[in-house]
Coordinates of C-alpha atoms in Angstrom, one line a residue:
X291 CA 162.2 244.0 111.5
X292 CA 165.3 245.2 109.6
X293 CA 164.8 243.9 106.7
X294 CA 161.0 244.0 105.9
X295 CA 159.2 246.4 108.9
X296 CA 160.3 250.1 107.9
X297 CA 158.2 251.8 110.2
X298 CA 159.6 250.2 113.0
X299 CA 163.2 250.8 111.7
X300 CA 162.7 254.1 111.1
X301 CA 161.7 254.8 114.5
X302 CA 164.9 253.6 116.0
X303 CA 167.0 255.3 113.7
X304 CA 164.9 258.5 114.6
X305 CA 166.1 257.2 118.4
X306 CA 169.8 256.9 117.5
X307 CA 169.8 260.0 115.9
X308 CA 168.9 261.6 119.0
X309 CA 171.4 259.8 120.6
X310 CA 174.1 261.0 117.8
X311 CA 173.3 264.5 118.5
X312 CA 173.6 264.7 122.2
X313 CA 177.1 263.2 121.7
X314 CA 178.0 265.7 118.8
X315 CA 176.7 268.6 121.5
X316 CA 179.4 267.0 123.8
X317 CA 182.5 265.3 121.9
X318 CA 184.9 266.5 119.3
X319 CA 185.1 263.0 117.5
X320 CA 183.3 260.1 117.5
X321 CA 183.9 256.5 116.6
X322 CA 181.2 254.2 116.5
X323 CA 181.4 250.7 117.3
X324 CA 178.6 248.7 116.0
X325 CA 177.7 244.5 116.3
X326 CA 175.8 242.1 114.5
X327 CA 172.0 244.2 113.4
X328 CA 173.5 247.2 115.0
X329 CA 176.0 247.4 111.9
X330 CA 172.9 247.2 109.7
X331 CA 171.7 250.2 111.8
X332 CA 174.8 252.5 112.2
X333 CA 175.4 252.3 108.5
X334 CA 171.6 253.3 107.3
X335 CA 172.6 256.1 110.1
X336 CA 175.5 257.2 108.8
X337 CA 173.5 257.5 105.3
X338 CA 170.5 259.1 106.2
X339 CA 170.3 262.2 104.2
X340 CA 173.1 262.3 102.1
X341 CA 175.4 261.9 105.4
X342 CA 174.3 264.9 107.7
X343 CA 174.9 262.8 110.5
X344 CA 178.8 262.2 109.7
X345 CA 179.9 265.6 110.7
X346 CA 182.0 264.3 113.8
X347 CA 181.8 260.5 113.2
X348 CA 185.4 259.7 112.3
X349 CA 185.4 255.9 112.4
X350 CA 182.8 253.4 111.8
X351 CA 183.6 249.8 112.8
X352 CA 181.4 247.0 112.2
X353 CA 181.9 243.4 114.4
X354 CA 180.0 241.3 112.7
X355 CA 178.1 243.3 111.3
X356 CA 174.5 241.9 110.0
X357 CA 174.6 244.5 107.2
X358 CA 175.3 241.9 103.9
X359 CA 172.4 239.1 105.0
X360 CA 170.2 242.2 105.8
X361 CA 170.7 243.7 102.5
X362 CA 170.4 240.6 100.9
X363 CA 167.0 239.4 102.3
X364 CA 165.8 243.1 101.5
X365 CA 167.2 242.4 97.7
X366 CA 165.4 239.0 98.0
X367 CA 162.0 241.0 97.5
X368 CA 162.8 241.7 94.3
X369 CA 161.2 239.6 91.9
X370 CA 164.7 239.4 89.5
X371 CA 166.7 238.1 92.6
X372 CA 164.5 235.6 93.9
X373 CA 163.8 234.1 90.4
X374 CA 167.9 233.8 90.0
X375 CA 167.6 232.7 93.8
X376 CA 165.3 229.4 92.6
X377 CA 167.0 229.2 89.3
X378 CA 170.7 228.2 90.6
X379 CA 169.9 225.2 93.0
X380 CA 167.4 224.0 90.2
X381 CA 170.7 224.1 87.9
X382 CA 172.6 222.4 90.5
X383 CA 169.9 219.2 90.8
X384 CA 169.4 218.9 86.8
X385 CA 173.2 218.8 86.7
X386 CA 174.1 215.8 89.2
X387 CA 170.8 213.8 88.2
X388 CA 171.8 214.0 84.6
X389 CA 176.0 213.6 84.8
X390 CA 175.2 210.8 87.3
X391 CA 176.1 207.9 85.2
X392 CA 179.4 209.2 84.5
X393 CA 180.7 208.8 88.2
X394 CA 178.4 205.8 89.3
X395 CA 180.3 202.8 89.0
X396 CA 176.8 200.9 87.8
X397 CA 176.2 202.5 85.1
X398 CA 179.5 204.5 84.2
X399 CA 182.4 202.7 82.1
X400 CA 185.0 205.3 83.3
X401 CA 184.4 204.5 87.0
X402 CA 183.8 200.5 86.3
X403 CA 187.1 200.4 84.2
X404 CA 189.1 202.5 87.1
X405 CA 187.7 200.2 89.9
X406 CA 188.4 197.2 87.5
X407 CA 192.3 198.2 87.6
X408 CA 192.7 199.3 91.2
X409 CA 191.2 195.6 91.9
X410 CA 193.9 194.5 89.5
X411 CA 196.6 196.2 91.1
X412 CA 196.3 195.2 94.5
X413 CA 196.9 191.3 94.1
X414 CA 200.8 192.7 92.2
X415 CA 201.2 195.2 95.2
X416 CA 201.7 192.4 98.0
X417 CA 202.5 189.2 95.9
X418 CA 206.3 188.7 96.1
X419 CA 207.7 188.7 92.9
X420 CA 209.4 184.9 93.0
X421 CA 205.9 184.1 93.5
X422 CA 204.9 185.5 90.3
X423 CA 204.3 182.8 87.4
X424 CA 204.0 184.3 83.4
X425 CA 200.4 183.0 83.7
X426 CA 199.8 185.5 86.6
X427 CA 202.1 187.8 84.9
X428 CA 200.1 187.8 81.5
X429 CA 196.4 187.5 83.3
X430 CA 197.6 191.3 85.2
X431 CA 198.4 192.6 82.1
X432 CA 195.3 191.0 80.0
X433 CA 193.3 192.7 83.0
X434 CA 195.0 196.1 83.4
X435 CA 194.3 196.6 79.3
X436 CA 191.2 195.6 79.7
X437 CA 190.5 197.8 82.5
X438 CA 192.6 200.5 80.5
X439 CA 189.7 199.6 77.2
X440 CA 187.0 200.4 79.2
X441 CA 188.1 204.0 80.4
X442 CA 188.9 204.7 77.3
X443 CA 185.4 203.3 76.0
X444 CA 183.6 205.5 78.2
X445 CA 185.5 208.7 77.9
X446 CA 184.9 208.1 74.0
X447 CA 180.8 207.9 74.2
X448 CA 180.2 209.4 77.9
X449 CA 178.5 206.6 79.1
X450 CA 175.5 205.3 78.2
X451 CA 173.3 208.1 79.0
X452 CA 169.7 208.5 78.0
X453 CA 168.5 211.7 76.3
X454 CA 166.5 212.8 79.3
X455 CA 170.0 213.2 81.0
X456 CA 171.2 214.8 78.3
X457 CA 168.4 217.0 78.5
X458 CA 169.1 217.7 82.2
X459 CA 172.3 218.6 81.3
X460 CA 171.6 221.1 78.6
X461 CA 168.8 222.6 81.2
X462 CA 171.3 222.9 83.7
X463 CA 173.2 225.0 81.5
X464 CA 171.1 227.3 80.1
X465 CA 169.7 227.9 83.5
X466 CA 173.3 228.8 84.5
X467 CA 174.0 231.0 82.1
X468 CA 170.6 233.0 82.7
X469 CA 171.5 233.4 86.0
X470 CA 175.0 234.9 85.1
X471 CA 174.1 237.4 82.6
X472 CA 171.4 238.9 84.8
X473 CA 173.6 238.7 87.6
X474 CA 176.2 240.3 85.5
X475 CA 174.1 243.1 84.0
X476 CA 170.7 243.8 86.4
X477 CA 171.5 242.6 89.7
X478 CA 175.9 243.3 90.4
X479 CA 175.5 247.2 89.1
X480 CA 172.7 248.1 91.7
X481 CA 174.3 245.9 94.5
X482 CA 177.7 247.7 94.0
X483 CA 176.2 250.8 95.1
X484 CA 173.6 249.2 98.1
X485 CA 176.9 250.0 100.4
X486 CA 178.5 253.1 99.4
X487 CA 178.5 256.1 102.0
X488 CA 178.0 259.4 101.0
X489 CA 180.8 262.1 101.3
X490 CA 181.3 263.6 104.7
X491 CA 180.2 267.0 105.7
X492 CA 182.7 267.4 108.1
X493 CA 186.5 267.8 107.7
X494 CA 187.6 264.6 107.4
X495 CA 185.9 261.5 105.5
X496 CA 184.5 259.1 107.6
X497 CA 186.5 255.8 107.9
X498 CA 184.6 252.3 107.5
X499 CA 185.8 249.0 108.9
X500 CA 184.0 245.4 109.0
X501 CA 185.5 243.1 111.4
X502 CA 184.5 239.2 111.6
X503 CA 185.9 236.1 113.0
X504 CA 186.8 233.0 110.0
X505 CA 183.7 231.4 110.3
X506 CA 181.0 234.1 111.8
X507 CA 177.7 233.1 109.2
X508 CA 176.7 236.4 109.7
X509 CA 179.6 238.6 109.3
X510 CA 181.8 236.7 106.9
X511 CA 179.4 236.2 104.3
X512 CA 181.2 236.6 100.6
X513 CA 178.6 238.4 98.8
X514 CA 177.1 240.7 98.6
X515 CA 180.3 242.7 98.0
X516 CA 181.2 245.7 100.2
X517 CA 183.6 248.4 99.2
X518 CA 187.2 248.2 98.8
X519 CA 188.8 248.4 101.6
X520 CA 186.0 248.0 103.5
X521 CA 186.4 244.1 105.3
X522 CA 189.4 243.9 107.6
X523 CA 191.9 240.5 107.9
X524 CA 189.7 237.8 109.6
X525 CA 189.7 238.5 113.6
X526 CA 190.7 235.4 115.9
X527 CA 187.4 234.4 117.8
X528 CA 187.8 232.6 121.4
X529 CA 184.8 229.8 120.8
X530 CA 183.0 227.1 118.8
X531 CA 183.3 228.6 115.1
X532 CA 179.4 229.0 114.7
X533 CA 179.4 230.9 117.9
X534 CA 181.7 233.2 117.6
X535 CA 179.1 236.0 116.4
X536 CA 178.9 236.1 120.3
X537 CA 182.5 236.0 121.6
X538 CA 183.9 238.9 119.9
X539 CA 184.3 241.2 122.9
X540 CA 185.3 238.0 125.4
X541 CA 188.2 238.8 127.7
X542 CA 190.0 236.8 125.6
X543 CA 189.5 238.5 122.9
X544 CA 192.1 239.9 120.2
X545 CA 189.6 242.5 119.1
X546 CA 189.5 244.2 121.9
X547 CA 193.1 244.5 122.2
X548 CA 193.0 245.8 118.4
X549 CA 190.8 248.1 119.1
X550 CA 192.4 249.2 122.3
X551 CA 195.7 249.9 119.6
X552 CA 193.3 252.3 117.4
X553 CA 192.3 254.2 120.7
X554 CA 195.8 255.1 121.9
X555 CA 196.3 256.0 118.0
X556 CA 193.6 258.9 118.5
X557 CA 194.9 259.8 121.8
X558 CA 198.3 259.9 120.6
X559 CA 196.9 262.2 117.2
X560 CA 194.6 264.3 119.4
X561 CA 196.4 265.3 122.2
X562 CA 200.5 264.9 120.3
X563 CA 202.0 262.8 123.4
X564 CA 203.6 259.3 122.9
X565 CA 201.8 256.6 124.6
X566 CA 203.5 253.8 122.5
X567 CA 200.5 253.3 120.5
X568 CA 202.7 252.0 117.4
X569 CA 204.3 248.9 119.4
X570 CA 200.9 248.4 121.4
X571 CA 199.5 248.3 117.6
X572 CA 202.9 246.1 116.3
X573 CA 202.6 243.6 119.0
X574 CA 198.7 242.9 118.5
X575 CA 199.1 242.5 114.6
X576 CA 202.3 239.8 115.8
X577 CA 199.6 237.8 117.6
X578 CA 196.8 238.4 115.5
X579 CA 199.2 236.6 112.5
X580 CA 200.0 233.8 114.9
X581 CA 196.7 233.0 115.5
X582 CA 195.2 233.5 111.5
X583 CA 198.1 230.7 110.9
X584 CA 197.0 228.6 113.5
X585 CA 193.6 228.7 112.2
X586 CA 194.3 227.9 109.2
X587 CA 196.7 224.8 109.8
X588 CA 194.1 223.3 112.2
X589 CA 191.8 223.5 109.6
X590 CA 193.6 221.9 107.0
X591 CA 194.4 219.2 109.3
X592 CA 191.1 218.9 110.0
X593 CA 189.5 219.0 106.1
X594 CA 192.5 216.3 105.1
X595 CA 191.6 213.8 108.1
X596 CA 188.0 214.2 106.7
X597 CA 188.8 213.6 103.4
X598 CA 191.1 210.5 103.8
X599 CA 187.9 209.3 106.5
X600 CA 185.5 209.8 103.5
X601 CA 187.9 207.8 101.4
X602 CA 188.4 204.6 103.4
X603 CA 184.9 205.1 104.4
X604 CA 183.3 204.9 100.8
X605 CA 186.1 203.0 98.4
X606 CA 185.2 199.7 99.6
X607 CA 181.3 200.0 99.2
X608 CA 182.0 201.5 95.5
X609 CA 184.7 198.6 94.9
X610 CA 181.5 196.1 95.6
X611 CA 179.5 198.0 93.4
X612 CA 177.9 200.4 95.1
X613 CA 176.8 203.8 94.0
X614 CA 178.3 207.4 95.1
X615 CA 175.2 207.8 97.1
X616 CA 174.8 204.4 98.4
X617 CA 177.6 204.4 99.6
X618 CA 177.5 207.6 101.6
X619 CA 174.0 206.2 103.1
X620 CA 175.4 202.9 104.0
X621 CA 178.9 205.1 106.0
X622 CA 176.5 208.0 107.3
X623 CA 177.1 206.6 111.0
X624 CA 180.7 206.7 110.5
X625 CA 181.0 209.9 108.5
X626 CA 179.0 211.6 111.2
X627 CA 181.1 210.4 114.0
X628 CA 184.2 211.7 112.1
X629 CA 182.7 214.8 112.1
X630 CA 181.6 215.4 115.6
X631 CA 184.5 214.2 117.0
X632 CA 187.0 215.7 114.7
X633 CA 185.0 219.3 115.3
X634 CA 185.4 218.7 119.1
X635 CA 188.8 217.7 119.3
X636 CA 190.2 220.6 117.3
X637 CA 187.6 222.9 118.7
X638 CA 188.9 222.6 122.3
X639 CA 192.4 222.8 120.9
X640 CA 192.0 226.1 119.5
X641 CA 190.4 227.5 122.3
X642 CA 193.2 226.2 124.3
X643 CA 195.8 227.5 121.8
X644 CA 194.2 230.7 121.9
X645 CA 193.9 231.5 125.4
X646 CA 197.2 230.7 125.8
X647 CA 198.9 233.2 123.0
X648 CA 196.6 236.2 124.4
X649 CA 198.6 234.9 128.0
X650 CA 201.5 235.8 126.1
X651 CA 200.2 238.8 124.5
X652 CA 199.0 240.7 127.9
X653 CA 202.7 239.7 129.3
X654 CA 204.9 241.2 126.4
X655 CA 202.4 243.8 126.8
X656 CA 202.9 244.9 130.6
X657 CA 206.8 244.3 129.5
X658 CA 207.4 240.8 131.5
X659 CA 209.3 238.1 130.5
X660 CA 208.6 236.1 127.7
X661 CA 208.5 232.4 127.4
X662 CA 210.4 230.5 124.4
X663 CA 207.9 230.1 121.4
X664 CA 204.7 228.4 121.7
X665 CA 204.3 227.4 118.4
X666 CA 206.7 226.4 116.1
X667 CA 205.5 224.9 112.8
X668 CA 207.4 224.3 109.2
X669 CA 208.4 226.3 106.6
X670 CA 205.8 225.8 103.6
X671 CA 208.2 226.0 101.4
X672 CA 209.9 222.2 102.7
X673 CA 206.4 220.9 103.5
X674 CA 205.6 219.6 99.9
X675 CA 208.2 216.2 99.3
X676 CA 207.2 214.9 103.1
X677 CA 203.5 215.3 102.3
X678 CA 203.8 214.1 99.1
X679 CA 206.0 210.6 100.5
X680 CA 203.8 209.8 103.2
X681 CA 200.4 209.8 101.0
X682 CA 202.0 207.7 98.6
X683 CA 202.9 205.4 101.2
X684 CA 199.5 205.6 103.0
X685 CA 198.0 204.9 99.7
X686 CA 200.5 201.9 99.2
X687 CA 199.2 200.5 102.3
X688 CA 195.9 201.0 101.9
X689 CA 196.2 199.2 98.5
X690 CA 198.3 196.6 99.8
X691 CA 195.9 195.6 103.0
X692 CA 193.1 195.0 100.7
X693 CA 195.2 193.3 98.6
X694 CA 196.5 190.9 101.3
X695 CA 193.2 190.7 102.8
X696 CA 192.1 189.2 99.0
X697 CA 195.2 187.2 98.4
X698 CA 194.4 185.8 102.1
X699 CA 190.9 184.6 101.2
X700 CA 192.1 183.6 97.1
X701 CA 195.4 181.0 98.5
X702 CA 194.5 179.2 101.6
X703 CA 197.7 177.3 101.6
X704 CA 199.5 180.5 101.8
X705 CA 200.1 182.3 105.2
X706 CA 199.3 185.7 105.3
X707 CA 199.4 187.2 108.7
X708 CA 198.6 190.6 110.0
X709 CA 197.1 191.6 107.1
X710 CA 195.0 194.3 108.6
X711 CA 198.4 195.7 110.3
X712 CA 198.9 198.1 106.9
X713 CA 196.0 199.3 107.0
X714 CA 196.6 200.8 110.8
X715 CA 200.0 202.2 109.1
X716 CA 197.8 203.5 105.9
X717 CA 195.5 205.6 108.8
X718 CA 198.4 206.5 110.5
X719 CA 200.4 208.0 107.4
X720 CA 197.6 209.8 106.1
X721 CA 197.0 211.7 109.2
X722 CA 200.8 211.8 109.3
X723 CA 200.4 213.1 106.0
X724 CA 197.5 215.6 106.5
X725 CA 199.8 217.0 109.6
X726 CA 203.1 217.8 107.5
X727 CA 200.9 219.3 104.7
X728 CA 199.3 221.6 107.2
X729 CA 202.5 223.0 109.3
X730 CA 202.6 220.3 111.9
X731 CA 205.9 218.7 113.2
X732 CA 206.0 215.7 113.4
X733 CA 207.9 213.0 115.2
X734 CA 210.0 211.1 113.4
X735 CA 209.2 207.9 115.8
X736 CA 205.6 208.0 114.4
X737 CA 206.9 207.5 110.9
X738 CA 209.2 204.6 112.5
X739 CA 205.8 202.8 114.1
X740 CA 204.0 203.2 110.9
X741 CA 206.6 201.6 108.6
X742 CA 207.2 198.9 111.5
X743 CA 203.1 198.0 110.9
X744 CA 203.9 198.1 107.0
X745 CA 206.4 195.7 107.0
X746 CA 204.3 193.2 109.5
X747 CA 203.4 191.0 106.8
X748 CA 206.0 190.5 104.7
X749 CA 208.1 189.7 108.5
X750 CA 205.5 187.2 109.6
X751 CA 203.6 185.6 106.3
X752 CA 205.2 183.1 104.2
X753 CA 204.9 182.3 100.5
X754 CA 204.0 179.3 98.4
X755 CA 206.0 175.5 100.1
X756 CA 208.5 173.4 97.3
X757 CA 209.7 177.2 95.9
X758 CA 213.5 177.6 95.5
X759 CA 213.6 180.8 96.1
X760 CA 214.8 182.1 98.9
X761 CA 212.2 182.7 102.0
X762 CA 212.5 187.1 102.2
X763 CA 211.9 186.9 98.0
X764 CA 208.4 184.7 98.5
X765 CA 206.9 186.6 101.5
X766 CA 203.4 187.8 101.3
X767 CA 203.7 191.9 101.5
X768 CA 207.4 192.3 100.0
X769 CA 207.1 194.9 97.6
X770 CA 204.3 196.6 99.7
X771 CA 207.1 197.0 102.7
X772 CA 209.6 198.0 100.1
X773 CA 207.5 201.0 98.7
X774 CA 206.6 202.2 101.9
X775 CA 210.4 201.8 103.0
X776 CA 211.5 203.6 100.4
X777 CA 208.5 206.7 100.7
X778 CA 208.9 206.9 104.3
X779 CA 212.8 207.5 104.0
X780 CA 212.5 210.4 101.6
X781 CA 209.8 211.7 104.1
X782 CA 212.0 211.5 106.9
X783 CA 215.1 213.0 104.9
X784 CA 212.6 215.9 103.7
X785 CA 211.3 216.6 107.4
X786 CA 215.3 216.8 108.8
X787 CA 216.0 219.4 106.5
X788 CA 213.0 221.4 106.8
X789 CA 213.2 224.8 108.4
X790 CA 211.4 225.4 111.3
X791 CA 209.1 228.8 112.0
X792 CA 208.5 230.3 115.9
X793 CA 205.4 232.2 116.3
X794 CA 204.7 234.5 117.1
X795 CA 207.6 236.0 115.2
X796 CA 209.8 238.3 117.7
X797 CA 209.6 241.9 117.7
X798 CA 211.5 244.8 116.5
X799 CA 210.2 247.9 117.5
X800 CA 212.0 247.8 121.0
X801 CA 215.7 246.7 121.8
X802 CA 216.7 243.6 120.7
X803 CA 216.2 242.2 124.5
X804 CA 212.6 242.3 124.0
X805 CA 212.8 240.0 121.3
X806 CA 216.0 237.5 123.3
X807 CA 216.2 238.1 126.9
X808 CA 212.2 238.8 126.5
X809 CA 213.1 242.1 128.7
X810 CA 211.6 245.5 128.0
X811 CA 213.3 248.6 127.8
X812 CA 212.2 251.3 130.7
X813 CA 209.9 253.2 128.2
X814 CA 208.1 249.7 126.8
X815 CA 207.2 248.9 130.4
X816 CA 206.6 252.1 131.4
X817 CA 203.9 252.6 128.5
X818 CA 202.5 249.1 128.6
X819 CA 202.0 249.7 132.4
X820 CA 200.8 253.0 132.3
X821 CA 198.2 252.2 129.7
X822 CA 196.7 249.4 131.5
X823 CA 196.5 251.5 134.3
X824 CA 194.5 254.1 132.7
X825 CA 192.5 251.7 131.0
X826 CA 191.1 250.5 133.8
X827 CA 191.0 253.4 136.5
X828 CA 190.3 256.0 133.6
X829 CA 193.1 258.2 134.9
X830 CA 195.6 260.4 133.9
X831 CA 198.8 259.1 132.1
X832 CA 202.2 260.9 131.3
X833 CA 199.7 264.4 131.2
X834 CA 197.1 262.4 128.7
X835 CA 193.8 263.6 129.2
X836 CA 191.4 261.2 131.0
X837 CA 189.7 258.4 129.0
X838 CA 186.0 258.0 129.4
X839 CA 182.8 256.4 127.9

């Protein structure tokens, strides 16, 4: 109806005018609070007529507002926007079909030459080095420059494409650069203006704000563009990420609590009485921070574990010759579970996380005790050498399981045991891995167990028989254990040093108990209590006039 019905629209923007001027006849200022369609609604409101309806509307506040997808489906009418619409995933298609063979190991040189060495490598990572005759020596090195030939073979001709790829190519970009001039020069000049209100007619301008959780579809949308100033910092949702459209004004909430902030603002401005609205407004932000950081370390633990998933999941199927696409048919069962149960376990952690900071939030704001920190994570600045050690040694053992699984199959008379026991190391460092990267702490002991499963084989296997050398120098999985040995110590040195980061941070707007002893001054608690009171009865506070709907 919004978008495509304008009789109907109209109609109920003739109704919420009406409703606008009854509350004009009554109120001295208004702010309007407006979700999902309604923030399509309250801003064609707020425009009708060159603004004539602003005159005591002093705030406008959009929660996820459905005013960018509405706009954009009305733009979609337009024949110039749904031509670039169909134009830019035609582009997309003609440019994977025709750069195919540069990435599918069947028919690409540069991917058949890179598999060709890491299949190379893996036999040197876990062979002990007294086991290593010149022949094997010289047949690596004839293999790694042959692998090395190929690369460079393919990078030099780009495969041996066939003009209609070529053509596909050159389609693709043309069809890209169509689509960027006119976005550039017919579409981007009239969208920047779709949004901008007109001035105010009364004494003040009117103040626009869009509020959104990280992942509301309809509310966080990137483009169209609105104003400057305009969208707000991403607002902690309590809920599964594609429902939190719906959860905004939960109990558990943080928007309500930032909006509660703004209210106390105007009281404080209106009526020139302190109700504490600054630390009310101080503490809020605190927690909001916390929780934008937590959001954003889950989900980088969460894309990494996905990522190294996707690699162990689709390495071996290309190693065996398998296409890019192949092999994501032939893993969809496992890539799917990944994915559901990755979403559900850090799903319910979040929620958990966040209902226990608001916890926190309501208590520091009623002036009660506070607990030690909830959250402590590290410093980003010392994240980077841990990260760094652990994926090389997760990638070490990864390399070196295959390897051992091959050198297994390729020398009978040799005994290789526990081969797969570097692989459950590899999974554990990369999550390991993924976890530093992203904030986490994490135990040193975990590190410990994963090194102990590193070093499996090379503790239990046993080389070639009739070799002088001694028994530690012939072992199956030597040099694997001794890479990983050495990566996981300069992780753990790294994580010992690191500097370590409480949120939410402590306050500073009250006496320094309030950030120690977690004890409020009289006037913190008195304000915290009094406004919770009169939020809820609607009463009178410190001579503050009443607060109604």
């Amino acid at each position: 109806m919004a978008a495509v019905r304008s009789q109907e629209r109209e109609k109920l923007l003739d109704f919420l005018e009406e409703r606008l001027r009854w509350m004009q006849a009554h109120c001295d200022e208004i702010v309007i609070v407006a979700h999902s369609q309604g923030g399509f609604l309250a801003h064609q409101l707020m425009t009708r007529n060159g603004g004539r309806n602003q005159s005591k509307v002093m705030r406008l506040v959009g929660v996820g507002s459905g005013l960018k997808p509405i706009r954009l489906l009305q733009q979609l009418r337009r024949p110039l926007v749904w031509a670039v619409a169909w134009m830019l995933p035609t582009a997309s298609l003609c440019l994977v079909w025709g750069a195919s063979p540069l990435i599918e190991p069947s028919s690409s040189e540069i991917a058949a030459g890179m598999l060709m060495h890491m299949e190379v490598t893996m036999p040197a990572l876990v062979v002990p080095l007294a086991a290593q005759s010149p022949q094997f020596a010289s047949a690596t090195l004839d293999s790694v420059t042959e692998s090395m030939e190929r690369v460079q073979f393919g990078l030099l001709l780009l495969g041996d494409m066939t003009w209609e790829r070529w053509a596909a190519i050159a389609v693709s970009a043309a069809l890209t650069l169509v689509c960027g001039l006119t976005i550039r020069f017919r579409i981007r000049p009239k969208v920047e203006t779709l949004f901008a209100l007109p001035p105010s007619n009364g004494p003040q301008q009117l103040e626009w704000e869009e509020y959104s959780s990280q992942h509301d579809m309809v509310g966080r949308m990137l483009l169209p563009a609105l104003p400057h100033g305009v969208e707000q910092e991403a607002t902690p949702a309590l809920g599964h990420p594609l429902g939190d459209h719906t959860r905004y004004f939960d109990d558990d909430g943080l928007l309500t609590r930032h909006l509660a902030a703004r209210l106390l603002t105007d009281v404080e401005s209106s009526t020139h009485r302190s109700l504490d609205a600054g630390r009310w407004a101080e503490t809020v932000a605190r927690y909001e921070r916390a929780l934008r950081k937590q959001h954003d370390r889950r989900r980088c633990f969460q894309g990494v574990l996905m990522l190294w998933v996707a690699a162990g999941s689709l390495t071996p199927r290309m190693a065996r010759g398998a296409t890019l696409v192949d092999a994501v048919i032939g893993s969809w069962q496992v890539l799917a579970a990944a994915t559901v149960l990755l979403s559900t376990a850090f799903t319910w952690r979040g929620r958990s996380s966040h209902r226990k900071l608001v916890a926190m939030l309501d208590a520091e704001l009623r002036g009660e005790p506070q607990p030690a920190p909830s959250v402590t994570i590290v410093a980003p600045q010392h994240r980077t050498a841990a990260t760094l050690a652990l994926a090389i040694g997760a990638v070490a053992s990864f390399l070196g399981s295959l390897g051992l699984t091959m050198l297994s199959g390729l020398q009978p008379a040799w005994s290789v045991r526990s081969p797969g026991a570097p692989m459950i190391a590899a999974f554990t460092l990369a999550a390991l891995a993924a976890a530093t990267g992203s904030g986490y702490r994490v135990r040193r002991a975990w590190i410990a167990g994963a090194g102990l499963f590193a070093c499996l084989p090379a503790l239990a296997s046993s080389g070639p028989l009739g070799s002088t050398a001694p028994a530690w120098a012939k072992a199956p999985g030597g040099p694997l254990a001794a890479v990983v040995l050495v990566t996981l110590t300069l992780a753990l040195v790294s994580l010992s040093r690191a500097r370590l980061v409480h949120l939410p941070e402590a306050s500073s707007n009250c006496s320094p108990s309030v950030a120690t002893a977690g004890k409020a001054l009289p006037h913190c608690r008195r304000s915290a209590d009094d406004v919770e009171t009169q939020v809820r009865t609607g009463g009178k506070v410190a001579g503050a006039p009443r607060i109604t709907h």
